[in-house]
């Protein structure tokens, strides 16, 4: 049941990066064909309406003030934005402290927070030495890539509270424990985003301050509508034959697409599963063997109202008991429901994420009750979403680089191989791992293709 | 051009493990069908005749005294064995020592060698606490799996000479720098093989003491001949559809095989590239994202005679200048040529291995001349072999577990998923990563299948 189609450029994956690339190709007068394995577009963006008027984000959720590409895209697509609710106190429980309100926590652990602050400033200084286009060329790249971020953290002589807070903040970005990534990768991640204060959302305007009216899915829905004639879903790419000026792309199910170029716009670990003929180099192949996706999962509790606000809480908690290490108030403007998002990241995604839903929900409920009282036990709705089980995603938020990956293999991450180009946020140099990076990488890959064809 | 075939059990991969499984299935009265992606059988075993009478091993080469399965297999197949030449002195150059003969080296660095000895004994003691069937259940598994072997080594307070020697010995086994693997994985590797003295080949009867007459390829050639009617080469498996009591296996090129069970007998990173339908769990998938193959390469210099023997050398060198960190005399009994094998492992495989052959050969020649004098510059033949570039192997010697892989994902390594069973030496519990482990795993997978079908 094979079917043959032709295009100028095949794009593998209808995530944000692939669709941005396709749109840019169209704008340049080329005909793209986006082959999406899943039955839906959007990739790591997935909005689900829990109840009428309450869309929740099982995937990418926020943008920050420096995400110009995303603000421009939203404006172009007519998607409104709003600021994340952030009034009130965070609730803490760390290193046996019991549950403490932010004011109390800051008073009791002032010196520990000062320690943390000093480490963050030190990270900013070191990160500034990492060129985002070529992290392996940093003067101390070899040294930084030989140790894990966790080992570097451990060596800072921090108090348990400061070390634990640092771990929670970092895992909130990497979605794997710091023992699993190289210190150079942590510094790259900081540098690609600016400074730690933006990344860790300490400050106004950080990475998690703005959301989209209707949900992030509005972005991908409207973007896909612009290029709908050029997208085929349920077309998993299994083989790419490539020659000097052409590619033939084979999908499960029989679709065969011929084109002059291909942009592979999926995470590196998934890109590594495609059979390339002729074979890619050992460097490229061993790279994709070494870029596992993180482990992340989100759980949403929807209440009749955001009752915690009346108690002076901002809906954020930080806990080392868990199972969620962090939470957010993710209420929808104009809707009365109260929505709390609990994050399961790294080890918690791997332990609580593998429990039957009722057990996971019960453990998360107990945590919310500790922080916000008995009303937290009575949500109207609950929904959670896991990513490693999803055949066409296999983990979130992004690719993580263990020791030596950047220095020994990094150059192969985004360098085109003949007529094969690479996109996805994992290959971005600006806000890699974020939606902003997906756009950055998609635009860059499209630019490469256009330049090579004109 | 699809072609349909049927069997009781499909085996993916005609490496040693897959062929052993197929043979065991046949013996149990079942009909196997081995689907091999490459045009040849043997997997990580590859013997090449450099010149008449001089077969060299680009892949697996030695067995040790405790490898009973391999001795039995050789006997059954009528393949003779011989002892590796080991008379004379090793040549050293470490930490700026210049080139030193073994006696001189031992005299000058006696206390450093004593340090090394103490660390190896300590490793043996700790490794004994790791159950090979379930390394994650070791009492201190969480602690050991959170640090890299390199970090643990660094924390031992060793002198530069002892630390360097320890790194060279360990990389000789793992084929990646110790900074890339978890300490728990190192301990598992030791325990699966017995004790460090066997693994590091310090002692008589270690892992690298016995070879096969005619080359290791004789083993796979004769084994494949026994099951020749059940092997199809150039049949890369891309999709496995699995149901309660059946599988349908799709190959590139159109071959479709139906069977009741499937044994996937390829390295985990390659097993993770197959499309399984229904999808495998996130645990299994994220496991195979996290088991990259090592980086190893061998280079052979063939001379008119083993001239180093007359100078009292055993053909082994240990160097931290390199590019080879180690070498071996691999002459063939009954043949006059002198054969030196240079090992490029871990970083050296990634740097020297990516050079054009003439440059790599020149650097290796310079190293041999430093140790064995000007005659080393005049080989009759040179051949080397890289594994990461090979489409159907993608690295050697085996899968390496970074931090947290064993404790968070290890249980999914060999546990069958319905009708899908897992083999390859990477899944073995006895001499994992060695030929002995390939046989161990192949026999175990076949046993599982036979039990499930009878």
mmCIF file of N, CA, C and O in Angstrom, chain B residues 44-112:
data_model
loop_
_atom_site.group_PDB
_atom_site.id
_atom_site.type_symbol
_atom_site.label_atom_id
_atom_site.label_comp_id
_atom_site.label_asym_id
_atom_site.label_seq_id
_atom_site.Cartn_x
_atom_site.Cartn_y
_atom_site.Cartn_z
ATOM 1 N N UNK B 44 29.898 -8.488 16.770
ATOM 2 C CA UNK B 44 31.120 -7.880 17.269
ATOM 3 C C UNK B 44 32.319 -8.825 17.222
ATOM 4 O O UNK B 44 33.350 -8.567 17.833
ATOM 5 N N UNK B 45 32.163 -9.928 16.522
ATOM 6 C CA UNK B 45 33.292 -10.834 16.223
ATOM 7 C C UNK B 45 33.600 -10.664 14.744
ATOM 8 O O UNK B 45 32.718 -10.807 13.908
ATOM 9 N N UNK B 46 34.843 -10.342 14.445
ATOM 10 C CA UNK B 46 35.208 -10.098 13.045
ATOM 11 C C UNK B 46 36.696 -10.378 12.851
ATOM 12 O O UNK B 46 37.549 -9.612 13.305
ATOM 13 N N UNK B 47 36.979 -11.487 12.192
ATOM 14 C CA UNK B 47 38.357 -11.882 11.927
ATOM 15 C C UNK B 47 38.701 -11.527 10.490
ATOM 16 O O UNK B 47 37.915 -11.784 9.588
ATOM 17 N N UNK B 48 39.863 -10.900 10.329
ATOM 18 C CA UNK B 48 40.274 -10.526 8.969
ATOM 19 C C UNK B 48 41.676 -11.071 8.727
ATOM 20 O O UNK B 48 42.573 -10.868 9.548
ATOM 21 N N UNK B 49 41.865 -11.733 7.597
ATOM 22 C CA UNK B 49 43.199 -12.268 7.304
ATOM 23 C C UNK B 49 44.026 -11.178 6.638
ATOM 24 O O UNK B 49 43.751 -10.784 5.501
ATOM 25 N N UNK B 50 45.018 -10.679 7.345
ATOM 26 C CA UNK B 50 45.846 -9.587 6.815
ATOM 27 C C UNK B 50 46.731 -10.083 5.689
ATOM 28 O O UNK B 50 46.907 -9.425 4.671
ATOM 29 N N UNK B 51 47.284 -11.243 5.922
ATOM 30 C CA UNK B 51 48.057 -11.933 4.888
ATOM 31 C C UNK B 51 47.905 -13.422 5.200
ATOM 32 O O UNK B 51 47.462 -13.773 6.293
ATOM 33 N N UNK B 52 48.223 -14.262 4.254
ATOM 34 C CA UNK B 52 47.968 -15.698 4.427
ATOM 35 C C UNK B 52 48.529 -16.180 5.766
ATOM 36 O O UNK B 52 49.702 -15.955 6.077
ATOM 37 N N UNK B 53 47.704 -16.808 6.566
ATOM 38 C CA UNK B 53 48.155 -17.375 7.834
ATOM 39 C C UNK B 53 48.140 -16.401 8.988
ATOM 40 O O UNK B 53 48.515 -16.752 10.108
ATOM 41 N N UNK B 54 47.733 -15.162 8.740
ATOM 42 C CA UNK B 54 47.702 -14.180 9.831
ATOM 43 C C UNK B 54 46.300 -13.569 9.971
ATOM 44 O O UNK B 54 46.023 -12.466 9.498
ATOM 45 N N UNK B 55 45.410 -14.313 10.619
ATOM 46 C CA UNK B 55 44.099 -13.731 10.908
ATOM 47 C C UNK B 55 44.225 -12.779 12.107
ATOM 48 O O UNK B 55 44.871 -13.126 13.100
ATOM 49 N N UNK B 56 43.663 -11.588 11.985
ATOM 50 C CA UNK B 56 43.658 -10.677 13.137
ATOM 51 C C UNK B 56 42.208 -10.415 13.550
ATOM 52 O O UNK B 56 41.291 -10.517 12.734
ATOM 53 N N UNK B 57 42.054 -10.094 14.797
ATOM 54 C CA UNK B 57 40.713 -9.927 15.364
ATOM 55 C C UNK B 57 40.379 -8.443 15.470
ATOM 56 O O UNK B 57 40.882 -7.756 16.349
ATOM 57 N N UNK B 58 39.506 -7.964 14.596
ATOM 58 C CA UNK B 58 39.056 -6.574 14.725
ATOM 59 C C UNK B 58 38.024 -6.461 15.841
ATOM 60 O O UNK B 58 37.735 -5.374 16.329
ATOM 61 N N UNK B 59 37.462 -7.602 16.251
ATOM 62 C CA UNK B 59 36.499 -7.619 17.354
ATOM 63 C C UNK B 59 36.978 -8.535 18.465
ATOM 64 O O UNK B 59 38.160 -8.538 18.801
ATOM 65 N N UNK B 60 36.052 -9.303 19.013
ATOM 66 C CA UNK B 60 36.356 -10.131 20.192
ATOM 67 C C UNK B 60 37.503 -11.100 19.905
ATOM 68 O O UNK B 60 37.559 -11.712 18.844
ATOM 69 N N UNK B 61 38.383 -11.243 20.872
ATOM 70 C CA UNK B 61 39.641 -11.935 20.607
ATOM 71 C C UNK B 61 39.956 -13.061 21.579
ATOM 72 O O UNK B 61 40.377 -14.131 21.171
ATOM 73 N N UNK B 62 39.779 -12.765 22.890
ATOM 74 C CA UNK B 62 40.268 -13.706 23.890
ATOM 75 C C UNK B 62 39.143 -14.345 24.714
ATOM 76 O O UNK B 62 38.064 -13.780 24.849
ATOM 77 N N UNK B 63 39.480 -15.454 25.318
ATOM 78 C CA UNK B 63 38.665 -15.954 26.424
ATOM 79 C C UNK B 63 39.588 -16.219 27.610
ATOM 80 O O UNK B 63 40.810 -16.245 27.469
ATOM 81 N N UNK B 64 38.979 -16.378 28.790
ATOM 82 C CA UNK B 64 39.749 -16.635 30.000
ATOM 83 C C UNK B 64 39.390 -17.984 30.600
ATOM 84 O O UNK B 64 38.436 -18.640 30.156
ATOM 85 N N UNK B 65 40.130 -18.381 31.603
ATOM 86 C CA UNK B 65 39.985 -19.743 32.146
ATOM 87 C C UNK B 65 38.602 -20.040 32.713
ATOM 88 O O UNK B 65 38.199 -21.199 32.773
ATOM 89 N N UNK B 66 37.870 -19.002 33.139
ATOM 90 C CA UNK B 66 36.545 -19.261 33.719
ATOM 91 C C UNK B 66 35.437 -19.231 32.663
ATOM 92 O O UNK B 66 34.262 -19.331 33.011
ATOM 93 N N UNK B 67 35.799 -19.085 31.412
ATOM 94 C CA UNK B 67 34.789 -19.011 30.349
ATOM 95 C C UNK B 67 34.415 -20.415 29.872
ATOM 96 O O UNK B 67 34.674 -20.797 28.732
ATOM 97 N N UNK B 68 33.759 -21.152 30.766
ATOM 98 C CA UNK B 68 33.462 -22.563 30.472
ATOM 99 C C UNK B 68 32.575 -22.729 29.250
ATOM 100 O O UNK B 68 32.730 -23.671 28.473
ATOM 101 N N UNK B 69 31.612 -21.826 29.080
ATOM 102 C CA UNK B 69 30.695 -21.953 27.943
ATOM 103 C C UNK B 69 31.457 -21.838 26.624
ATOM 104 O O UNK B 69 31.180 -22.551 25.661
ATOM 105 N N UNK B 70 32.418 -20.919 26.596
ATOM 106 C CA UNK B 70 33.172 -20.724 25.358
ATOM 107 C C UNK B 70 34.129 -21.886 25.101
ATOM 108 O O UNK B 70 34.316 -22.301 23.953
ATOM 109 N N UNK B 71 34.740 -22.415 26.163
ATOM 110 C CA UNK B 71 35.605 -23.589 25.970
ATOM 111 C C UNK B 71 34.784 -24.768 25.452
ATOM 112 O O UNK B 71 35.202 -25.500 24.547
ATOM 113 N N UNK B 72 33.583 -24.930 26.025
ATOM 114 C CA UNK B 72 32.729 -26.043 25.594
ATOM 115 C C UNK B 72 32.295 -25.847 24.146
ATOM 116 O O UNK B 72 32.275 -26.796 23.353
ATOM 117 N N UNK B 73 31.972 -24.608 23.802
ATOM 118 C CA UNK B 73 31.527 -24.324 22.437
ATOM 119 C C UNK B 73 32.655 -24.608 21.443
ATOM 120 O O UNK B 73 32.448 -25.233 20.390
ATOM 121 N N UNK B 74 33.854 -24.150 21.787
ATOM 122 C CA UNK B 74 34.998 -24.382 20.904
ATOM 123 C C UNK B 74 35.233 -25.875 20.708
ATOM 124 O O UNK B 74 35.467 -26.341 19.589
ATOM 125 N N UNK B 75 35.130 -26.609 21.774
ATOM 126 C CA UNK B 75 35.361 -28.051 21.679
ATOM 127 C C UNK B 75 34.301 -28.697 20.795
ATOM 128 O O UNK B 75 34.600 -29.491 19.905
ATOM 129 N N UNK B 76 33.066 -28.299 21.026
ATOM 130 C CA UNK B 76 31.968 -28.858 20.246
ATOM 131 C C UNK B 76 32.137 -28.550 18.759
ATOM 132 O O UNK B 76 31.823 -29.384 17.904
ATOM 133 N N UNK B 77 32.617 -27.349 18.465
ATOM 134 C CA UNK B 77 32.759 -26.938 17.062
ATOM 135 C C UNK B 77 34.082 -27.377 16.456
ATOM 136 O O UNK B 77 34.350 -27.132 15.278
ATOM 137 N N UNK B 78 34.924 -27.999 17.283
ATOM 138 C CA UNK B 78 36.215 -28.461 16.777
ATOM 139 C C UNK B 78 37.208 -27.339 16.546
ATOM 140 O O UNK B 78 38.073 -27.440 15.677
ATOM 141 N N UNK B 79 37.080 -26.270 17.286
ATOM 142 C CA UNK B 79 38.034 -25.160 17.169
ATOM 143 C C UNK B 79 39.066 -25.297 18.299
ATOM 144 O O UNK B 79 38.699 -25.360 19.471
ATOM 145 N N UNK B 80 40.335 -25.374 17.918
ATOM 146 C CA UNK B 80 41.396 -25.494 18.900
ATOM 147 C C UNK B 80 41.686 -24.141 19.560
ATOM 148 O O UNK B 80 41.421 -23.093 18.962
ATOM 149 N N UNK B 81 42.249 -24.199 20.748
ATOM 150 C CA UNK B 81 42.634 -22.963 21.424
ATOM 151 C C UNK B 81 44.130 -22.959 21.714
ATOM 152 O O UNK B 81 44.776 -24.004 21.660
ATOM 153 N N UNK B 82 44.665 -21.756 21.970
ATOM 154 C CA UNK B 82 46.066 -21.663 22.386
ATOM 155 C C UNK B 82 46.226 -20.512 23.362
ATOM 156 O O UNK B 82 45.388 -19.604 23.418
ATOM 157 N N UNK B 83 47.304 -20.560 24.119
ATOM 158 C CA UNK B 83 47.540 -19.522 25.119
ATOM 159 C C UNK B 83 48.172 -18.294 24.472
ATOM 160 O O UNK B 83 49.035 -18.403 23.602
ATOM 161 N N UNK B 84 47.716 -17.147 24.948
ATOM 162 C CA UNK B 84 48.294 -15.878 24.534
ATOM 163 C C UNK B 84 49.769 -15.809 24.982
ATOM 164 O O UNK B 84 50.082 -16.122 26.125
ATOM 165 N N UNK B 85 50.651 -15.377 24.082
ATOM 166 C CA UNK B 85 52.071 -15.216 24.421
ATOM 167 C C UNK B 85 52.218 -14.178 25.536
ATOM 168 O O UNK B 85 51.595 -13.113 25.482
ATOM 169 N N UNK B 86 53.013 -14.482 26.524
ATOM 170 C CA UNK B 86 53.074 -13.579 27.679
ATOM 171 C C UNK B 86 54.453 -13.567 28.335
ATOM 172 O O UNK B 86 54.595 -13.206 29.495
ATOM 173 N N UNK B 87 55.504 -13.956 27.583
ATOM 174 C CA UNK B 87 56.850 -13.979 28.182
ATOM 175 C C UNK B 87 57.555 -12.643 27.975
ATOM 176 O O UNK B 87 57.439 -12.039 26.911
ATOM 177 N N UNK B 88 58.268 -12.250 28.979
ATOM 178 C CA UNK B 88 59.055 -11.027 28.844
ATOM 179 C C UNK B 88 58.452 -9.870 29.609
ATOM 180 O O UNK B 88 57.485 -10.029 30.365
ATOM 181 N N UNK B 89 59.005 -8.699 29.365
ATOM 182 C CA UNK B 89 58.630 -7.523 30.144
ATOM 183 C C UNK B 89 57.637 -6.638 29.396
ATOM 184 O O UNK B 89 57.690 -6.497 28.173
ATOM 185 N N UNK B 90 56.754 -6.004 30.158
ATOM 186 C CA UNK B 90 55.901 -4.946 29.635
ATOM 187 C C UNK B 90 56.728 -3.664 29.573
ATOM 188 O O UNK B 90 57.641 -3.470 30.381
ATOM 189 N N UNK B 91 56.403 -2.795 28.630
ATOM 190 C CA UNK B 91 57.094 -1.505 28.519
ATOM 191 C C UNK B 91 56.146 -0.393 28.959
ATOM 192 O O UNK B 91 54.981 -0.373 28.553
ATOM 193 N N UNK B 92 56.641 0.531 29.778
ATOM 194 C CA UNK B 92 55.790 1.572 30.359
ATOM 195 C C UNK B 92 56.253 2.967 29.962
ATOM 196 O O UNK B 92 57.444 3.225 29.806
ATOM 197 N N UNK B 93 55.293 3.876 29.856
ATOM 198 C CA UNK B 93 55.619 5.314 29.905
ATOM 199 C C UNK B 93 54.411 6.004 30.520
ATOM 200 O O UNK B 93 53.315 6.002 29.972
ATOM 201 N N UNK B 94 54.618 6.553 31.686
ATOM 202 C CA UNK B 94 53.504 7.081 32.466
ATOM 203 C C UNK B 94 53.915 8.333 33.214
ATOM 204 O O UNK B 94 54.944 8.358 33.892
ATOM 205 N N UNK B 95 53.084 9.352 33.132
ATOM 206 C CA UNK B 95 53.268 10.561 33.929
ATOM 207 C C UNK B 95 54.690 11.105 33.784
ATOM 208 O O UNK B 95 55.375 11.408 34.768
ATOM 209 N N UNK B 96 55.132 11.180 32.531
ATOM 210 C CA UNK B 96 56.437 11.779 32.270
ATOM 211 C C UNK B 96 57.635 10.921 32.638
ATOM 212 O O UNK B 96 58.764 11.421 32.739
ATOM 213 N N UNK B 97 57.410 9.617 32.809
ATOM 214 C CA UNK B 97 58.507 8.747 33.248
ATOM 215 C C UNK B 97 59.521 8.489 32.134
ATOM 216 O O UNK B 97 60.619 8.021 32.396
ATOM 217 N N UNK B 98 59.134 8.762 30.899
ATOM 218 C CA UNK B 98 59.916 8.246 29.787
ATOM 219 C C UNK B 98 59.627 6.766 29.647
ATOM 220 O O UNK B 98 58.874 6.201 30.438
ATOM 221 N N UNK B 99 60.234 6.128 28.643
ATOM 222 C CA UNK B 99 59.987 4.696 28.430
ATOM 223 C C UNK B 99 60.809 3.870 29.419
ATOM 224 O O UNK B 99 62.022 4.055 29.534
ATOM 225 N N UNK B 100 60.130 2.998 30.129
ATOM 226 C CA UNK B 100 60.790 2.162 31.138
ATOM 227 C C UNK B 100 60.403 0.702 30.948
ATOM 228 O O UNK B 100 59.241 0.391 30.705
ATOM 229 N N UNK B 101 61.377 -0.167 31.112
ATOM 230 C CA UNK B 101 61.063 -1.603 31.106
ATOM 231 C C UNK B 101 60.351 -1.945 32.402
ATOM 232 O O UNK B 101 60.467 -1.243 33.403
ATOM 233 N N UNK B 102 59.659 -3.068 32.389
ATOM 234 C CA UNK B 102 58.830 -3.455 33.522
ATOM 235 C C UNK B 102 59.597 -3.496 34.847
ATOM 236 O O UNK B 102 59.141 -2.964 35.869
ATOM 237 N N UNK B 103 60.785 -4.107 34.816
ATOM 238 C CA UNK B 103 61.565 -4.238 36.054
ATOM 239 C C UNK B 103 61.896 -2.871 36.638
ATOM 240 O O UNK B 103 61.715 -2.617 37.832
ATOM 241 N N UNK B 104 62.353 -2.010 35.751
ATOM 242 C CA UNK B 104 62.706 -0.649 36.115
ATOM 243 C C UNK B 104 61.479 0.106 36.651
ATOM 244 O O UNK B 104 61.531 0.796 37.669
ATOM 245 N N UNK B 105 60.381 -0.059 35.937
ATOM 246 C CA UNK B 105 59.144 0.616 36.321
ATOM 247 C C UNK B 105 58.673 0.154 37.699
ATOM 248 O O UNK B 105 58.329 0.962 38.567
ATOM 249 N N UNK B 106 58.691 -1.132 37.907
ATOM 250 C CA UNK B 106 58.243 -1.682 39.192
ATOM 251 C C UNK B 106 59.143 -1.214 40.331
ATOM 252 O O UNK B 106 58.675 -0.944 41.438
ATOM 253 N N UNK B 107 60.425 -1.129 40.054
ATOM 254 C CA UNK B 107 61.355 -0.689 41.105
ATOM 255 C C UNK B 107 61.115 0.786 41.440
ATOM 256 O O UNK B 107 61.030 1.169 42.613
ATOM 257 N N UNK B 108 60.942 1.593 40.390
ATOM 258 C CA UNK B 108 60.800 3.024 40.640
ATOM 259 C C UNK B 108 59.442 3.387 41.260
ATOM 260 O O UNK B 108 59.335 4.313 42.044
ATOM 261 N N UNK B 109 58.423 2.633 40.894
ATOM 262 C CA UNK B 109 57.071 2.988 41.340
ATOM 263 C C UNK B 109 56.449 1.927 42.246
ATOM 264 O O UNK B 109 55.229 1.695 42.207
ATOM 265 N N UNK B 110 57.271 1.320 43.057
ATOM 266 C CA UNK B 110 56.775 0.241 43.927
ATOM 267 C C UNK B 110 55.644 0.723 44.833
ATOM 268 O O UNK B 110 54.631 0.044 45.010
ATOM 269 N N UNK B 111 55.795 1.891 45.400
ATOM 270 C CA UNK B 111 54.757 2.344 46.331
ATOM 271 C C UNK B 111 53.479 2.703 45.584
ATOM 272 O O UNK B 111 52.377 2.465 46.064
ATOM 273 N N UNK B 112 53.591 3.244 44.369
ATOM 274 C CA UNK B 112 52.405 3.548 43.572
ATOM 275 C C UNK B 112 51.670 2.252 43.186
ATOM 276 O O UNK B 112 50.436 2.216 43.180
#
